[in-house]
Amino acid sequence: MSRQEKTKFITKDILGSSIKGAFVKLNPMYMMKNPVMFVVEVGFVICTILVFFPHLFNDKGDNLSLYNAIVAIILFITLLFANFAESVAEGRGKAQAETLKKTKKDTKARLIHEDGSEEMISASELQKGDVVLVKAGELIPNDGEIIEGIASIDESAITGESAPVTKESGGDFASVTGGTTVVSDWIKVEITSEPGHSFLDKMIALVEGASRQKTPNEIALNTLLVSLTIIFLIVIVTIYPMANYSEVQIPISTLIALTVCLIPTTIGALLSAIGIAGMDRVTRFNVIAMSGKAVEACGDVDTMILDKTGTITFGNRLASDFIPVSGIKKEELTEYAWIASIGDDTPEGKSTVELAEKFGCQLQRKNYENAEFIEFTAASKMSGVNTTDGHVVRKGAGDAMIQYVKENGGKVPDDLTLKVDEVSKLGGTPLVVCADYRILGVIYLKDTVKPGLVERFERLRKIGIKTIMCTGDNPLTAATIAAEAGVDGYIAECKPEDKIEAIKKEQSEGKIVAMTGDGTNDAPALAQANVGIAMNSGTSAAKEAANMVDLDSDPTKILEVVEIGKQLLITRGSLTTFSIANDIAKYFAIIPAMFQAVIPQLSVLNIMGLQTSESAILSALIFNAVIIPCLIPLAMKGVKYKPMSASKMLGRNMLIYGLGGVICPFLGIKIIDMIIAPLLVLLGL
């Protein structure tokens, strides 16, 4: 089961740890990391002091201690809600880390010395360069490269996928991850990471948030929030002498309430949770991001470079069409192609049978159960069937089939060479079919584009992302596949250095580039790209060079990762818009309430019809606190992403979160006022 499947938003364990974390994070040294919420905490401390010393600042009024206490309690709850939001995000990551830690037991490793002797040691004692022997049923003790042997390996502890994969020495798929299990056979592994620095260690640290650093966009937004906070603090400081000049007595706790309501506390409380949740969403999609910056960069991608084989196409050449020679009906060619392929278990053979049946072939397999199947060999370059009723059916490479037919007295059609050449020029593989030494035509095999990619590339095009396909094929074949897949461009006869040049060219134009790869030769390009996604089945060099690793080794997942990055940026932008729009309603609630006693004309601004100045201020403050936990699910799950242009996206977010951010507090504050106003009367406020 993949981790990208839906999980509970919050479990009993996460709830308990989050509540505890909400109190622990009240430590001023921790709160200083979030300047907006630190201002709220300072306000809470001042209000708490005023509970016991109500006239410390020459404030006057009846029941001032009670009023100060109510403001202090609401501010305290606001702080707890903000810390709770961050703790929930961290709790989900830590819960996932605990699952990963279960694979990191104190396992034993069978160390192989230079003289060939074996020694059982703790896996934690292994050093880079050590060679270990891992047998069936044993855990691989640390990251490494297979140097000898072949084995089936269960990677479900890391990837969440139950199907084991085959790994062997040599090539691009010799990399193994610590914590995975050898299911069959044995392998010798050379350790490639130091203790505590394995891929699994990095995953645990990342999902726990221990090594998470603020991204450039997050730092910029933090700077904006701090600037807004300073501006509002200056405004509040100037209001106090202005009020005194107008002979309006404003309690200090009211000024603190005004400050807290007008500074962007909502986004300040949720900003960290949004960042943590963004990395969590990518991880739950079975992609490990080496930093929050990598996730965020996905949201800014302008150009996506993809390999053709295995990414855009299946990599196996599958039957695409049947091309008869002159004088032969397509139906006859289709039937004999089906007969020649029923014993062929290769992807080419299976696809030929499927295509023939799709074209209407109705022959029955049971009629050929006793037929003699001729296996393909490198020497003959053909395969086929000798039926029980004496028919000889073959399919194979053009030159081999021509020689075979001539040797058995058959005639080669005049247009056969033309048909074969046409398929070859398109980058396909022609398989010639003959029955009883009579050539019927050609099976057109080609590398088939994966279903659904055309729509996905169109989705990316709508949001302004250009797709470029890299392939080693000739220009004609590359053009054919590119047109079929719907990519925006292609590089034919592409070498590793050509990928780097393509990335640099796009980056020189100020674009953010994403790329996927799995081989050692992809490592330089993965390192050069702004977003490099390496396959978990690939080499250690590729994984080290990339800033993301796809645990499922699905190259096309880069498309979804980009959308997750977009969702992160949109979520942050939407909630920032909502938070700032909230301040408009709070302004109309508090400012008229503060001054309408001495400036009656300001009552026209009391458009919500709030009952008293105290109820107006407390209602705005309560709404300011309550809205934070209400937005936690949205911050964690993210704003729903739909591919569209930047201008449409901005308009949509302004309409939903801008207008919604204005209307929601108007309604919320009014409802809260209707509830608490009678209570304040009973309390004598």
Coordinates of C-alpha atoms in Angstrom, one line a residue, residues 32-231:
M32 CA 10.9 34.5 19.0
K33 CA 11.4 32.5 15.9
N34 CA 7.9 33.6 14.9
P35 CA 7.9 37.4 15.4
V36 CA 4.2 37.8 14.8
M37 CA 3.2 35.4 17.4
F38 CA 5.9 36.6 19.7
V39 CA 4.2 40.0 19.7
V40 CA 1.0 38.2 20.8
E41 CA 2.8 36.5 23.6
V42 CA 4.3 39.8 24.8
G43 CA 0.7 41.2 24.7
F44 CA -0.5 38.2 26.8
V45 CA 2.2 38.8 29.4
I46 CA 1.3 42.5 29.7
C47 CA -2.4 41.8 30.0
T48 CA -1.7 39.1 32.7
I49 CA 0.3 41.7 34.7
L50 CA -2.6 44.2 34.3
V51 CA -5.0 41.6 35.8
F52 CA -3.2 42.1 39.2
F53 CA -2.2 45.7 38.6
P54 CA -5.1 47.2 36.6
H55 CA -4.2 50.8 37.1
L56 CA -0.5 50.4 36.3
F57 CA -0.8 52.6 33.3
N58 CA -3.3 55.0 34.9
D59 CA -6.1 53.1 33.2
K60 CA -9.6 53.9 34.6
G61 CA -12.8 52.0 34.6
D62 CA -14.9 49.5 36.6
N63 CA -14.1 45.8 36.5
L64 CA -10.9 46.6 34.7
S65 CA -9.1 43.5 36.2
L66 CA -11.9 41.3 34.8
Y67 CA -11.7 42.9 31.4
N68 CA -7.9 42.5 31.3
A69 CA -8.3 38.8 32.4
I70 CA -10.7 38.1 29.6
V71 CA -8.3 39.7 27.0
A72 CA -5.4 37.7 28.5
I73 CA -7.3 34.4 28.3
I74 CA -8.2 35.0 24.7
L75 CA -4.6 35.9 23.8
F76 CA -3.4 32.7 25.6
I77 CA -5.9 30.6 23.6
T78 CA -4.7 32.3 20.4
L79 CA -1.1 31.3 21.2
L80 CA -2.1 27.7 22.0
F81 CA -4.1 27.4 18.7
A82 CA -1.1 28.7 16.7
N83 CA 1.3 26.3 18.4
F84 CA -1.2 23.5 18.1
A85 CA -1.3 24.1 14.3
E86 CA 2.4 23.7 14.0
S87 CA 2.5 20.7 16.4
V88 CA -0.2 18.9 14.3
A89 CA 2.0 19.3 11.2
E90 CA 5.1 18.1 13.1
G91 CA 3.1 15.2 14.7
R92 CA 2.1 13.8 11.3
G93 CA 5.8 13.8 10.2
K94 CA 7.0 12.3 13.5
A95 CA 4.4 9.5 13.3
Q96 CA 5.6 8.7 9.8
A97 CA 9.2 8.8 11.1
E98 CA 8.3 6.2 13.8
T99 CA 7.2 3.9 11.1
L100 CA 10.5 4.3 9.3
K101 CA 12.4 3.8 12.5
K102 CA 10.9 0.4 12.9
T103 CA 13.0 -0.7 9.9
K104 CA 16.1 0.7 11.6
K105 CA 16.5 -1.9 14.2
D106 CA 19.9 -2.8 15.8
T107 CA 20.5 -5.3 13.0
K108 CA 23.6 -7.5 12.6
A109 CA 25.8 -7.3 9.5
R110 CA 27.9 -10.1 8.1
L111 CA 31.2 -8.2 7.4
I112 CA 33.5 -9.8 4.8
H113 CA 37.2 -9.2 5.5
E114 CA 39.8 -9.0 2.8
D115 CA 41.0 -12.6 3.5
G116 CA 37.4 -13.8 2.9
S117 CA 36.5 -14.5 6.5
E118 CA 33.2 -13.4 8.0
E119 CA 32.4 -11.5 11.2
M120 CA 29.0 -10.6 12.7
I121 CA 29.0 -7.0 13.9
S122 CA 26.3 -4.4 14.7
A123 CA 25.1 -2.5 11.6
S124 CA 25.9 0.8 13.4
E125 CA 29.6 -0.1 13.3
L126 CA 29.8 -0.4 9.5
Q127 CA 32.0 2.1 7.7
K128 CA 31.9 3.4 4.2
G129 CA 33.7 0.9 1.9
D130 CA 33.0 -2.2 4.1
V131 CA 31.7 -5.2 2.2
V132 CA 28.8 -7.3 3.7
L133 CA 27.1 -10.5 2.7
V134 CA 23.3 -10.4 3.0
K135 CA 21.3 -13.7 2.6
A136 CA 17.6 -14.4 2.1
G137 CA 15.4 -13.2 5.0
E138 CA 18.0 -10.7 6.2
L139 CA 17.9 -6.9 6.4
I140 CA 20.3 -4.9 4.3
P141 CA 22.2 -3.1 7.1
N142 CA 23.0 0.2 5.2
D143 CA 23.0 1.9 1.9
G144 CA 25.3 0.4 -0.7
E145 CA 26.0 -1.0 -4.1
I146 CA 25.8 -4.7 -5.1
I147 CA 29.2 -5.9 -6.2
E148 CA 28.3 -9.6 -6.5
G149 CA 25.2 -11.7 -6.8
I150 CA 21.6 -11.2 -7.7
A151 CA 18.6 -11.2 -5.4
S152 CA 14.9 -10.3 -5.0
I153 CA 14.5 -7.4 -2.5
D154 CA 11.5 -6.4 -0.6
E155 CA 11.5 -2.5 -0.4
S156 CA 8.0 -2.2 1.1
A157 CA 9.4 -0.7 4.4
I158 CA 10.7 2.2 2.4
T159 CA 8.4 2.5 -0.6
G160 CA 5.2 1.1 0.7
E161 CA 5.0 -1.2 -2.3
S162 CA 4.6 -4.9 -1.6
A163 CA 6.1 -6.3 -4.9
P164 CA 9.8 -7.2 -4.5
V165 CA 12.3 -5.9 -7.1
T166 CA 15.3 -7.7 -8.6
K167 CA 18.7 -6.1 -8.0
E168 CA 22.0 -7.3 -9.3
S169 CA 25.6 -6.2 -9.6
G170 CA 26.7 -4.0 -12.5
G171 CA 24.6 -1.5 -14.5
D172 CA 22.4 1.3 -13.2
F173 CA 20.3 -0.8 -10.8
A174 CA 22.8 -2.1 -8.3
S175 CA 21.9 0.4 -5.6
V176 CA 20.2 -0.9 -2.4
T177 CA 18.8 0.9 0.6
G178 CA 19.4 0.1 4.3
G179 CA 16.3 -1.3 6.0
T180 CA 15.1 -3.3 3.0
T181 CA 15.0 -7.1 3.1
V182 CA 16.5 -9.7 0.8
V183 CA 13.7 -12.1 -0.1
S184 CA 15.7 -14.7 -2.1
D185 CA 19.3 -15.7 -3.0
W186 CA 22.2 -13.6 -1.7
I187 CA 24.2 -10.4 -2.5
K188 CA 27.5 -8.8 -1.5
V189 CA 27.1 -5.1 -0.8
E190 CA 29.7 -2.4 -0.6
I191 CA 28.6 0.2 1.9
T192 CA 28.4 3.7 0.5
S193 CA 27.3 5.8 3.5
E194 CA 28.7 6.6 6.9
P195 CA 26.8 5.5 10.0
G196 CA 24.0 8.0 10.7
H197 CA 24.0 9.3 7.1
S198 CA 22.2 6.6 5.3
F199 CA 19.2 7.4 3.0
L200 CA 16.9 6.1 5.8
D201 CA 18.5 8.4 8.3
K202 CA 17.9 11.3 6.0
M203 CA 14.3 10.3 5.5
I204 CA 13.7 10.1 9.3
A205 CA 15.3 13.5 9.9
L206 CA 13.4 15.1 7.1
V207 CA 9.9 13.9 8.0
E208 CA 10.6 14.8 11.7
G209 CA 11.3 18.3 10.5
A210 CA 14.7 18.3 12.3
S211 CA 16.6 19.4 9.3
R212 CA 13.9 21.6 7.7
Q213 CA 15.0 25.1 6.9
K214 CA 12.9 28.0 5.8
T215 CA 12.7 28.4 2.0
P216 CA 13.4 31.7 0.2
N217 CA 9.7 32.4 -0.4
E218 CA 9.0 31.6 3.2
I219 CA 11.7 33.9 4.4
A220 CA 10.3 36.7 2.1
L221 CA 6.8 36.2 3.5
N222 CA 8.2 36.2 7.0
T223 CA 9.9 39.5 6.2
L224 CA 6.6 40.9 4.9
L225 CA 4.7 39.8 8.0
V226 CA 7.3 41.3 10.3
S227 CA 7.1 44.6 8.3
L228 CA 3.3 44.7 8.6
T229 CA 3.6 44.0 12.3
I230 CA 6.1 46.8 12.8
I231 CA 3.8 49.2 10.8

